[in-house]
Amino acid sequence: MSDVRVRFAPSPTGTLHVGSARTALYNYLFARHHGGVLVLRIEDTDLKRSLREHEQSIVRDLHWLGLQADEGPDVGGRYGPYRQSERGPLYEAGVQQLLATHSAYHCFCTQERLESLKAEQLAAGRMPKYDRLCHHLAPEVVEARLEAGVPATIRFLVPEGDISFVDLIHGPITFSSDVIGDFILKRTDGGFAYNFAVVVDDAGMKITHVIRGEDHITNTARQLMLYAALDEPAPRYGHHSLIHGPDGGKLSKRHGATSIGEFRDLGYLSDAVVNYLALLSWHPGDEREKLTLDEVVEGFDMSRASKSAAIFDLDKLNWLNGLYIRALTAADLSEIVRPYLREQGLEFAEGQRQVVAAAIQANLVVLEEAPRYARVFSDDLVITASTHLAALDEPGVRTALEAARERLSRAEGEYFEVDEGRALLKDVVDACAGQGVKGKAIYKPLRVALTGLDQGPELFYLIAGLGRSRIVARLDAALAYLEERSA
RNA sequence: GCCCCCAUCGUCUAGUGGCCUAGGACAUCGCCCUUUCAAGGCGACGGCGGGGAUUCGAAUUCCCCUGGGGGCACCA
């Protein structure tokens, strides 16, 4: 095992979003590809918005995707605790260290002053930046105010000079430090700021590579300064592009499903979702499109990750999902699809299930659509004397239906294998041919008689999966209808 | 406003100075298969944002412009 250690650090303020899922995936891929370790860290420094149930749903979604971490609050590890809310003493020690080395100072400025300062600077066309008023306070003054209980924050004293690093995806990036104001390390409420907590955690957890979204790119400068001030070795950074909605803007709810849980509920397969997410701004170097997680791990290389933002393309995800659904065996599909059918009140018999699954397999884009296609096989189906029944008004139809009834009613058993269905259909067609009836007097009328619809599964699936008694009943009903018409 | 990142078909992308008449996939359209719908097969449509510079030669290198995105918090 190499010494590569990466982390996925979601904040539990909501469910797992596709964007975060991709960050998790990239970390997972990087870790596995290099034989390293993936740690899951919960960034719940914002107690007000962080919920334990969100943490649990994130962990569950990660598992569903197959992206298990090697260390984390759910599995433990040597570098815990893995929740920021439980790491307070570590942050406090860090702050004390920075205070002792004069890399940090207390600040007593009120929110009001900070806000007006910011407004002033913005109006003057400058970048908002703290003016270091409190940095110039005499030590006795600071001591006295602290003693008196004046609310204080602790700020980092941003050092002079440019700060640059080589991003794993973007290459060299440089920031001028005078564009960065003295940021807060510890809030008046005693909580620690994200940029600081992250550094203490990444250093403490021996993270070697930080792989995250591009929205963190400017944070990197701050974090690098902190590593230097803390005298800790800095990790390497890789910032992947963000996912946008079809309109080019930030991906949001108005673009449809955006959380992993929603995709799962709609009936996307985890393999398809992972495959799609991997392909979004990454490619294997050849022309493969359908890849297993292991194959992606094998070929994964940060330098092949695209620098530009990718638009979430539901059409392509749908295509991939269909591909994965079609790759399933009928037995597996029939089980996977069961809850979706049951939800719509569709329950199929033992011998029926697999035929039904096989019959609808090619139609499915998403599992949620299963009931719509499977309904013809159930008693839910109501055949009315609609326009479709007009298809029965063809010469020879009566003969065909009678032949079908005759042949099918004496078949052995209730449900049949697909191949038996095929053979049965052939028998019927042959029988019809024997009586001079063929072609359009058979296929469509038979379909309409059996389903009341002019489209649906292949006839042999219908014969195999409908059930002999249902077939006979529906045929009888159609025959009765014909009787009525001719009377 | 300031800082940072990005820029090839509608979308995801290949492309690292001549193999490019810019390749693949999704979507779209057409044909084939199929006595239905799909699936599948074949094909078509469709792109290097603009301007300079370097070079014998630029999608590929450099500069400017434009456009898009991100950041500038006592959020993460």
Coordinates of C-alpha atoms (C1' of nucleotides) in Angstrom, one line a residue:
Chain A
M1 CA 0.0 0.0 0.0
S2 CA 1.3 3.4 -0.9
D3 CA 1.3 6.4 1.4
V4 CA -1.3 8.2 -0.6
R5 CA -4.1 9.4 1.6
V6 CA -7.0 11.4 0.2
R7 CA -10.3 12.5 1.8
F8 CA -13.8 13.3 0.9
A9 CA -15.2 15.9 3.3
P10 CA -18.8 16.7 2.8
S11 CA -20.7 19.0 5.1
P12 CA -23.9 17.4 6.3
T13 CA -26.2 20.3 5.4
G14 CA -28.1 18.3 2.8
T15 CA -28.2 15.1 0.9
L16 CA -25.4 13.9 -1.4
H17 CA -25.5 16.0 -4.6
V18 CA -24.2 14.8 -7.9
G19 CA -21.4 17.4 -7.7
S20 CA -20.2 16.2 -4.3
A21 CA -20.6 12.6 -5.5
R22 CA -18.2 13.3 -8.3
T23 CA -15.7 14.7 -5.9
A24 CA -16.1 11.6 -3.8
L25 CA -15.7 9.5 -6.9
Y26 CA -12.5 11.2 -8.0
N27 CA -11.0 10.8 -4.5
Y28 CA -12.0 7.2 -4.5
L29 CA -10.5 6.6 -7.9
F30 CA -7.3 8.4 -7.0
A31 CA -7.0 6.4 -3.8
R32 CA -7.7 3.1 -5.4
H33 CA -5.6 3.7 -8.4
H34 CA -2.6 4.5 -6.3
G35 CA -3.3 1.8 -3.7
G36 CA -3.9 4.5 -1.1
V37 CA -6.5 5.3 1.5
L38 CA -9.7 7.2 1.3
V39 CA -11.0 8.9 4.4
L40 CA -14.4 10.3 5.0
R41 CA -14.6 13.4 7.1
I42 CA -17.7 15.2 8.1
E43 CA -17.4 18.9 8.1
D44 CA -20.0 20.0 10.5
T45 CA -18.4 23.1 11.9
D46 CA -21.6 24.9 11.1
L47 CA -23.7 23.3 13.8
K48 CA -26.8 25.2 12.9
R49 CA -27.1 23.7 9.5
S50 CA -25.5 20.4 10.0
L51 CA -27.8 17.4 10.7
R52 CA -26.9 13.9 11.7
E53 CA -29.6 12.5 9.5
H54 CA -27.9 14.2 6.5
E55 CA -24.6 12.6 7.5
Q56 CA -26.3 9.2 7.5
S57 CA -28.0 9.7 4.2
I58 CA -24.6 10.8 2.7
V59 CA -22.9 7.7 4.0
R60 CA -25.8 5.5 2.7
D61 CA -25.6 7.1 -0.8
L62 CA -21.8 6.7 -0.9
H63 CA -22.3 3.1 -0.1
W64 CA -24.9 2.7 -2.8
L65 CA -22.5 4.1 -5.3
G66 CA -19.9 1.7 -4.1
L67 CA -17.6 4.4 -2.9
Q68 CA -16.8 3.2 0.6
A69 CA -14.1 5.0 2.6
D70 CA -11.4 3.2 4.4
E71 CA -11.6 5.6 7.4
G72 CA -14.4 7.7 8.6
P73 CA -17.0 8.2 11.4
D74 CA -18.8 5.1 10.3
V75 CA -15.8 2.8 10.1
G76 CA -13.3 4.4 12.4
G77 CA -9.5 4.7 11.9
R78 CA -6.3 5.8 13.4
Y79 CA -6.7 9.5 12.7
G80 CA -10.1 10.2 14.2
P81 CA -12.3 11.6 15.3
Y82 CA -13.7 12.1 11.8
R83 CA -16.3 14.8 12.6
Q84 CA -15.1 18.3 12.9
S85 CA -17.5 18.9 15.7
E86 CA -15.5 16.5 17.7
R87 CA -12.1 17.9 16.9
G88 CA -12.3 21.1 18.9
P89 CA -9.2 20.6 21.1
L90 CA -7.1 20.0 18.0
Y91 CA -8.2 23.3 16.5
E92 CA -7.7 25.1 19.8
A93 CA -4.1 23.8 20.0
G94 CA -3.5 25.0 16.5
V95 CA -4.8 28.4 17.2
Q96 CA -2.6 28.7 20.3
Q97 CA 0.4 27.7 18.3
L98 CA -0.3 30.4 15.8
L99 CA -0.9 32.9 18.5
A100 CA 2.4 32.0 20.2
T101 CA 4.3 32.4 16.9
H102 CA 2.6 35.7 16.2
S103 CA 0.9 34.3 13.1
A104 CA -2.4 35.1 14.5
Y105 CA -4.0 37.9 16.7
H106 CA -7.2 38.8 18.5
C107 CA -9.7 41.0 16.7
F108 CA -12.4 42.9 18.5
C109 CA -14.0 44.6 15.5
T110 CA -17.7 44.4 15.5
Q111 CA -19.7 43.0 12.6
E112 CA -21.0 46.6 11.9
R113 CA -17.5 48.0 11.5
L114 CA -16.5 45.1 9.3
E115 CA -19.6 45.6 7.1
S116 CA -19.1 49.3 6.6
L117 CA -15.4 48.7 5.9
K118 CA -16.3 46.2 3.3
A119 CA -18.9 48.5 1.7
E120 CA -16.4 51.4 1.6
Q121 CA -13.8 49.3 -0.1
L122 CA -16.2 47.9 -2.6
A123 CA -17.4 51.4 -3.4
A124 CA -13.8 52.4 -3.9
G125 CA -13.4 49.6 -6.3
R126 CA -11.1 47.6 -4.2
M127 CA -11.2 44.0 -3.0
P128 CA -12.8 43.8 0.4
K129 CA -10.0 43.1 2.9
Y130 CA -9.6 43.5 6.7
D131 CA -7.6 46.6 7.5
R132 CA -5.7 45.0 10.4
L133 CA -6.9 47.6 12.9
C134 CA -6.7 45.2 15.8
H135 CA -3.3 43.9 14.8
H136 CA -1.9 47.2 16.0
L137 CA -3.4 46.9 19.5
A138 CA -0.9 46.9 22.3
P139 CA -0.7 43.6 24.1
E140 CA -2.0 45.1 27.4
V141 CA -5.0 46.4 25.6
V142 CA -5.7 43.0 24.1
E143 CA -5.2 41.4 27.5
A144 CA -7.5 43.9 29.2
R145 CA -10.3 43.5 26.6
L146 CA -10.1 39.7 26.8
E147 CA -10.2 40.0 30.6
A148 CA -13.3 42.2 30.3
G149 CA -14.9 39.6 28.2
V150 CA -15.1 41.7 25.0
P151 CA -16.1 39.3 22.2
A152 CA -13.1 38.5 20.1
T153 CA -12.2 36.5 17.0
I154 CA -8.8 35.3 16.2
R155 CA -7.4 36.3 12.8
F156 CA -4.6 34.9 10.8
L157 CA -1.8 37.4 10.0
V158 CA -1.5 36.9 6.3
P159 CA 2.2 37.0 5.3
E160 CA 3.6 39.0 2.5
G161 CA 4.6 37.6 -0.9
D162 CA 3.1 35.5 -3.7
I163 CA 1.9 32.1 -3.0
S164 CA 1.8 29.5 -5.7
F165 CA 1.3 25.8 -6.2
V166 CA 1.1 23.3 -8.9
D167 CA -2.4 22.0 -9.3
L168 CA -2.7 18.3 -10.3
I169 CA -5.2 19.3 -13.0
H170 CA -4.5 23.0 -13.8
G171 CA -0.8 23.2 -13.5
P172 CA 0.9 26.2 -11.9
I173 CA -1.4 28.7 -10.2
T174 CA -0.2 31.9 -8.4
F175 CA -1.9 34.2 -6.0
S176 CA -0.7 37.5 -4.7
S177 CA -1.1 37.6 -1.0
D178 CA -2.1 41.2 -0.9
V179 CA -5.3 40.1 -2.4
I180 CA -6.1 38.1 0.8
G181 CA -7.2 39.8 4.0
D182 CA -6.4 38.5 7.4
F183 CA -9.1 35.9 7.7
I184 CA -10.8 34.6 10.8
L185 CA -9.6 31.4 12.4
K186 CA -11.8 31.3 15.4
R187 CA -15.2 32.9 15.7
T188 CA -16.6 34.9 18.6
D189 CA -18.9 31.9 19.3
G190 CA -15.9 29.8 19.8
G191 CA -16.3 27.9 16.5
F192 CA -13.5 27.5 14.1
A193 CA -13.5 28.7 10.5
Y194 CA -13.6 26.2 7.6
N195 CA -10.2 27.2 6.1
F196 CA -8.5 26.7 9.4
A197 CA -10.2 23.5 10.4
V198 CA -9.5 21.9 7.1
V199 CA -5.8 22.5 7.4
V200 CA -5.6 21.2 10.9
D201 CA -7.6 18.1 9.8
D202 CA -5.8 17.5 6.6
A203 CA -2.5 17.8 8.3
G204 CA -3.6 15.7 11.3
M205 CA -5.0 13.0 9.1
K206 CA -1.8 13.0 7.0
I207 CA -3.7 13.8 3.8
T208 CA -1.3 13.7 0.9
H209 CA -3.5 14.9 -1.9
V210 CA -6.5 17.2 -1.7
I211 CA -8.9 16.6 -4.6
R212 CA -11.9 18.9 -4.6
G213 CA -14.0 21.2 -6.7
E214 CA -12.7 24.2 -8.5
D215 CA -14.8 26.4 -6.2
H216 CA -12.0 25.8 -3.6
I217 CA -9.2 27.0 -5.7
T218 CA -8.9 30.3 -4.0
N219 CA -9.1 28.7 -0.6
T220 CA -5.9 26.9 -1.5
A221 CA -3.8 30.0 -1.1
R222 CA -5.1 30.6 2.4
Q223 CA -4.6 27.0 3.3
L224 CA -1.1 26.9 2.0
M225 CA -0.2 29.9 4.2
L226 CA -1.6 28.1 7.2
Y227 CA 0.5 25.0 6.5
A228 CA 3.6 27.1 6.4
A229 CA 2.6 29.0 9.6
L230 CA 1.8 25.7 11.4
D231 CA 5.1 24.2 10.1
E232 CA 3.3 21.3 8.5
P233 CA 4.1 19.8 5.1
A234 CA 1.4 20.8 2.6
P235 CA -0.4 18.3 0.5
R236 CA -0.7 18.5 -3.3
Y237 CA -3.9 19.9 -4.7
G238 CA -6.1 19.0 -7.6
H239 CA -9.2 21.0 -8.5
H240 CA -11.7 19.4 -10.8
S241 CA -14.2 21.3 -12.8
L242 CA -17.8 21.9 -11.6
I243 CA -21.0 20.5 -13.0
H244 CA -23.4 22.9 -14.7
G245 CA -27.0 22.7 -15.6
P246 CA -28.2 22.5 -19.2
D247 CA -28.5 26.3 -19.3
G248 CA -24.8 26.7 -18.3
G249 CA -25.5 27.9 -14.8
K250 CA -25.0 26.2 -11.6
L251 CA -26.8 22.8 -11.4
S252 CA -29.8 23.2 -9.2
K253 CA -33.2 21.7 -8.4
R254 CA -34.9 23.5 -11.2
H255 CA -32.8 21.4 -13.6
G256 CA -34.6 18.3 -12.2
A257 CA -33.1 15.6 -10.1
T258 CA -29.7 16.6 -8.6
S259 CA -29.2 14.4 -5.6
I260 CA -28.0 10.8 -5.7
G261 CA -30.9 9.7 -3.7
E262 CA -33.4 11.0 -6.2
F263 CA -31.6 9.2 -9.0
R264 CA -31.7 6.0 -7.0
D265 CA -35.4 6.4 -6.4
L266 CA -36.1 7.0 -10.0
G267 CA -34.5 3.7 -10.8
Y268 CA -31.1 4.6 -12.1
L269 CA -28.6 1.8 -11.4
S270 CA -25.6 2.8 -9.3
D271 CA -23.2 1.4 -11.9
A272 CA -24.7 3.7 -14.5
V273 CA -24.6 6.7 -12.3
V274 CA -21.0 6.1 -11.4
N275 CA -20.1 5.4 -15.0
Y276 CA -21.7 8.6 -16.1
L277 CA -20.1 10.7 -13.4
A278 CA -16.7 9.3 -14.2
L279 CA -17.1 10.1 -17.9
L280 CA -18.2 13.6 -17.1
S281 CA -15.0 15.5 -17.7
W282 CA -12.8 12.4 -17.7
H283 CA -12.2 9.8 -20.4
P284 CA -10.3 6.5 -20.5
G285 CA -8.0 7.4 -23.3
D286 CA -9.7 5.1 -25.7
E287 CA -13.2 5.0 -27.0
R288 CA -14.9 2.9 -24.3
E289 CA -18.1 4.4 -22.9
K290 CA -19.3 1.7 -20.7
L291 CA -16.9 1.1 -17.9
T292 CA -17.1 -0.7 -14.5
L293 CA -15.8 1.1 -11.4
D294 CA -12.8 -1.2 -11.4
E295 CA -12.0 -0.4 -15.0
V296 CA -12.2 3.3 -14.2
V297 CA -9.9 2.8 -11.2
E298 CA -7.5 1.1 -13.4
G299 CA -7.3 3.8 -16.0
F300 CA -7.8 6.8 -13.8
D301 CA -5.4 9.6 -14.2
M302 CA -5.9 13.1 -12.9
S303 CA -4.1 14.6 -15.9
R304 CA -6.9 13.2 -18.1
A305 CA -9.5 15.2 -16.2
S306 CA -10.9 18.1 -18.1
K307 CA -10.3 21.6 -16.9
S308 CA -13.6 23.0 -18.1
A309 CA -17.0 22.7 -16.6
A310 CA -19.2 20.0 -17.8
I311 CA -22.9 20.3 -18.3
F312 CA -25.0 17.5 -16.8
D313 CA -26.5 15.6 -19.7
L314 CA -29.5 13.6 -18.6
D315 CA -29.9 12.1 -22.1
K316 CA -26.5 10.4 -21.8
L317 CA -27.1 9.2 -18.3
N318 CA -30.4 7.7 -19.6
W319 CA -28.7 6.0 -22.4
L320 CA -26.1 4.5 -20.1
N321 CA -28.8 3.4 -17.7
G322 CA -30.6 1.7 -20.5
L323 CA -27.4 -0.1 -21.4
Y324 CA -26.9 -1.3 -17.9
I325 CA -30.6 -2.4 -17.6
R326 CA -30.3 -4.4 -20.8
A327 CA -27.1 -6.0 -19.6
L328 CA -29.0 -7.5 -16.6
T329 CA -30.3 -11.1 -16.7
A330 CA -34.0 -11.4 -16.7
A331 CA -33.8 -13.0 -13.2
D332 CA -31.9 -10.1 -11.8
L333 CA -34.0 -7.5 -13.5
S334 CA -37.2 -9.1 -12.3
E335 CA -35.9 -8.8 -8.7
I336 CA -34.6 -5.2 -9.1
V337 CA -37.8 -4.0 -10.6
R338 CA -40.1 -5.6 -8.1
P339 CA -40.3 -2.8 -5.6
Y340 CA -41.2 -0.4 -8.4
L341 CA -44.0 -2.6 -9.7
R342 CA -45.3 -3.2 -6.2
E343 CA -45.4 0.5 -5.6
Q344 CA -48.0 0.7 -8.4
G345 CA -49.8 -2.3 -7.1
L346 CA -48.4 -4.7 -9.6
E347 CA -47.5 -8.1 -8.1
F348 CA -46.6 -10.9 -10.5
A349 CA -46.7 -14.7 -10.0
E350 CA -43.5 -16.7 -9.6
G351 CA -43.6 -18.1 -13.1
Q352 CA -44.5 -14.8 -14.6
R353 CA -41.9 -12.5 -13.2
Q354 CA -39.0 -13.3 -15.4
V355 CA -41.0 -13.3 -18.6
V356 CA -42.4 -9.9 -17.7
A357 CA -38.9 -8.6 -16.9
A358 CA -37.6 -9.9 -20.2
A359 CA -40.5 -8.5 -22.1
I360 CA -40.1 -4.9 -20.8
Q361 CA -36.3 -4.9 -20.6
A362 CA -35.6 -3.2 -23.9
N363 CA -38.1 -0.5 -23.2
L364 CA -36.8 0.7 -19.9
V365 CA -34.7 3.8 -19.5
V366 CA -35.3 4.0 -15.8
L367 CA -36.8 1.4 -13.5
E368 CA -39.5 3.7 -12.5
E369 CA -41.1 3.2 -15.9
A370 CA -41.5 -0.5 -15.4
P371 CA -45.1 -0.4 -14.2
R372 CA -46.2 1.4 -17.3
Y373 CA -44.8 -1.4 -19.5
A374 CA -45.6 -4.3 -17.2
R375 CA -49.2 -3.4 -16.6
V376 CA -50.4 -5.3 -19.7
F377 CA -49.5 -8.5 -17.9
S378 CA -51.7 -7.8 -14.9
D379 CA -55.4 -7.8 -14.2
D380 CA -55.0 -4.1 -13.8
L381 CA -55.4 -3.9 -17.5
V382 CA -58.9 -2.8 -18.5
I383 CA -59.7 -3.5 -22.1
T384 CA -62.5 -1.2 -23.3
A385 CA -64.3 -1.2 -26.6
S386 CA -62.1 1.7 -27.7
T387 CA -60.8 2.6 -31.0
H388 CA -58.3 -0.2 -30.7
L389 CA -61.0 -2.8 -30.9
A390 CA -61.8 -1.5 -34.3
A391 CA -58.7 -3.4 -35.4
L392 CA -60.7 -6.6 -34.9
D393 CA -63.0 -5.7 -37.7
E394 CA -61.0 -7.6 -40.3
P395 CA -62.1 -10.6 -42.3
G396 CA -60.5 -13.7 -40.8
V397 CA -60.0 -12.3 -37.4
R398 CA -62.6 -14.4 -35.9
T399 CA -61.0 -17.5 -37.2
A400 CA -57.7 -16.4 -36.0
L401 CA -58.9 -15.7 -32.5
E402 CA -60.7 -19.0 -32.3
A403 CA -57.6 -20.8 -33.5
A404 CA -55.6 -19.1 -30.8
R405 CA -58.1 -19.9 -28.2
E406 CA -58.3 -23.4 -29.2
R407 CA -54.5 -23.9 -29.2
L408 CA -53.7 -21.9 -26.1
S409 CA -56.5 -23.2 -23.9
R410 CA -55.1 -26.6 -24.1
A411 CA -51.5 -25.7 -23.4
E412 CA -50.0 -27.3 -20.4
G413 CA -49.6 -25.0 -17.4
E414 CA -50.4 -21.4 -16.7
Y415 CA -47.2 -19.4 -17.5
F416 CA -44.6 -20.4 -20.0
E417 CA -41.0 -19.9 -20.8
V418 CA -40.2 -17.4 -23.4
D419 CA -39.2 -20.1 -25.9
E420 CA -42.4 -22.0 -25.2
G421 CA -44.3 -18.8 -25.9
R422 CA -42.5 -18.5 -29.1
A423 CA -43.4 -22.1 -30.1
L424 CA -47.0 -21.6 -29.0
L425 CA -47.3 -18.5 -31.2
K426 CA -45.9 -20.4 -34.1
D427 CA -48.5 -23.1 -33.5
V428 CA -51.3 -20.6 -33.6
V429 CA -49.9 -19.0 -36.8
D430 CA -49.6 -22.4 -38.4
A431 CA -53.1 -23.3 -37.4
C432 CA -54.4 -20.0 -38.9
A433 CA -52.5 -20.6 -42.0
G434 CA -54.2 -24.0 -42.2
Q435 CA -57.5 -22.2 -42.4
G436 CA -56.3 -19.7 -44.9
V437 CA -55.8 -16.8 -42.4
K438 CA -52.6 -15.0 -42.2
G439 CA -50.6 -11.8 -41.7
K440 CA -52.5 -8.9 -40.5
A441 CA -55.5 -10.9 -39.6
I442 CA -53.5 -12.6 -36.9
Y443 CA -50.8 -10.4 -35.3
K444 CA -52.4 -7.2 -34.6
P445 CA -55.9 -8.5 -33.8
L446 CA -54.3 -11.0 -31.4
R447 CA -52.4 -8.2 -29.7
V448 CA -55.5 -6.0 -29.5
A449 CA -57.6 -8.9 -28.2
L450 CA -55.0 -9.7 -25.5
T451 CA -54.1 -6.1 -24.5
G452 CA -56.5 -3.7 -26.0
L453 CA -53.5 -1.8 -27.2
D454 CA -51.8 -1.5 -30.5
Q455 CA -48.3 -1.6 -29.1
G456 CA -46.5 -3.5 -26.5
P457 CA -44.3 -6.5 -25.9
E458 CA -43.7 -9.1 -28.6
L459 CA -46.6 -11.5 -28.9
F460 CA -44.6 -14.5 -27.7
Y461 CA -43.9 -12.6 -24.4
L462 CA -47.5 -11.9 -24.0
I463 CA -48.4 -15.6 -24.6
A464 CA -45.7 -16.7 -22.2
G465 CA -46.3 -14.2 -19.4
L466 CA -50.0 -13.4 -19.5
G467 CA -51.2 -16.6 -18.0
R468 CA -53.3 -19.1 -19.8
S469 CA -56.5 -18.3 -18.0
R470 CA -56.1 -14.6 -18.6
I471 CA -55.4 -15.3 -22.3
V472 CA -58.5 -17.4 -22.6
A473 CA -60.7 -14.9 -20.8
R474 CA -59.5 -12.0 -23.0
L475 CA -59.9 -14.0 -26.1
D476 CA -63.4 -14.9 -25.1
A477 CA -64.2 -11.2 -24.4
A478 CA -62.9 -10.3 -27.8
L479 CA -64.9 -13.1 -29.5
A480 CA -67.9 -11.9 -27.6
Y481 CA -67.3 -8.4 -28.9
L482 CA -67.2 -9.8 -32.5
E483 CA -70.4 -11.7 -31.9
E484 CA -72.1 -8.5 -30.8
R485 CA -70.8 -6.5 -33.8
S486 CA -72.1 -9.0 -36.3
A487 CA -75.4 -9.4 -34.6
Chain B
rG1 C1' -15.3 46.4 -8.5
rC2 C1' -10.9 43.1 -7.6
rC3 C1' -8.6 38.1 -7.9
rC4 C1' -8.5 33.1 -9.9
rC5 C1' -10.0 29.4 -13.4
rC6 C1' -11.9 27.9 -18.2
rA7 C1' -13.0 28.1 -23.8
rU8 C1' -13.2 21.9 -30.1
rC9 C1' -20.1 19.6 -33.0
rG10 C1' -26.6 21.3 -29.2
rU11 C1' -24.1 18.0 -25.0
rC12 C1' -19.7 14.9 -23.0
rU13 C1' -15.1 14.7 -25.2
rA14 C1' -10.2 12.9 -28.6
rG15 C1' -6.5 16.1 -30.1
rU16 C1' 0.3 18.2 -26.7
rG17 C1' 3.1 22.1 -34.2
rG18 C1' 2.6 18.5 -39.9
rC19 C1' -0.7 11.9 -39.1
rC20 C1' -6.9 16.8 -39.0
rU21 C1' -10.6 16.7 -45.3
rA22 C1' -10.7 17.8 -36.8
rG23 C1' -12.0 11.4 -34.4
rG24 C1' -15.7 9.0 -30.9
rA25 C1' -20.2 9.0 -27.8
rC26 C1' -25.2 11.1 -26.4
rA27 C1' -29.2 13.8 -28.7
rU28 C1' -31.6 14.8 -33.6
rC29 C1' -32.9 13.0 -38.5
rG30 C1' -33.0 9.0 -42.3
rC31 C1' -32.6 3.8 -43.8
rC32 C1' -32.5 -1.5 -42.4
rC33 C1' -34.2 -5.3 -39.1
rU34 C1' -39.1 -6.2 -36.9
rU35 C1' -46.5 -7.8 -39.4
rU36 C1' -46.5 -3.3 -32.9
rC37 C1' -43.4 -0.2 -29.5
rA38 C1' -38.6 -0.5 -28.1
rA39 C1' -33.8 -2.5 -28.5
rG40 C1' -30.2 -3.4 -32.3
rG41 C1' -27.4 -2.4 -37.2
rC42 C1' -26.1 1.2 -40.9
rG43 C1' -25.8 6.3 -42.4
rA44 C1' -26.6 11.7 -42.3
rC45 C1' -26.5 16.5 -39.9
rG46 C1' -23.2 19.2 -36.9
rG47 C1' -17.6 22.2 -34.1
rC48 C1' -11.9 24.6 -33.3
rG49 C1' -15.6 32.2 -30.0
rG50 C1' -12.8 36.9 -32.3
rG51 C1' -8.3 39.5 -33.4
rG52 C1' -3.2 39.7 -33.6
rA53 C1' 1.9 37.3 -33.0
rU54 C1' 5.5 33.1 -33.6
rU55 C1' 6.4 29.4 -37.5
rC56 C1' 7.6 26.8 -44.0
rG57 C1' 3.2 25.0 -41.3
rA58 C1' -1.3 26.2 -35.6
rA59 C1' -7.3 23.4 -32.8
rU60 C1' -2.5 22.7 -30.7
rU61 C1' 2.5 28.1 -28.6
rC62 C1' 2.3 33.6 -26.9
rC63 C1' -0.6 38.3 -26.3
rC64 C1' -5.2 41.1 -26.4
rC65 C1' -10.5 40.9 -26.6
rU66 C1' -15.1 38.5 -25.8
rG67 C1' -17.8 35.0 -23.3
rG68 C1' -18.7 31.5 -19.2
rG69 C1' -17.7 29.9 -14.3
rG70 C1' -15.7 30.4 -9.4
rG71 C1' -13.9 33.4 -5.2
rC72 C1' -13.5 38.0 -2.4
rA73 C1' -17.9 36.0 5.0
rC74 C1' -17.6 35.4 12.4
rC75 C1' -20.8 29.5 5.2
rA76 C1' -18.6 25.2 4.1

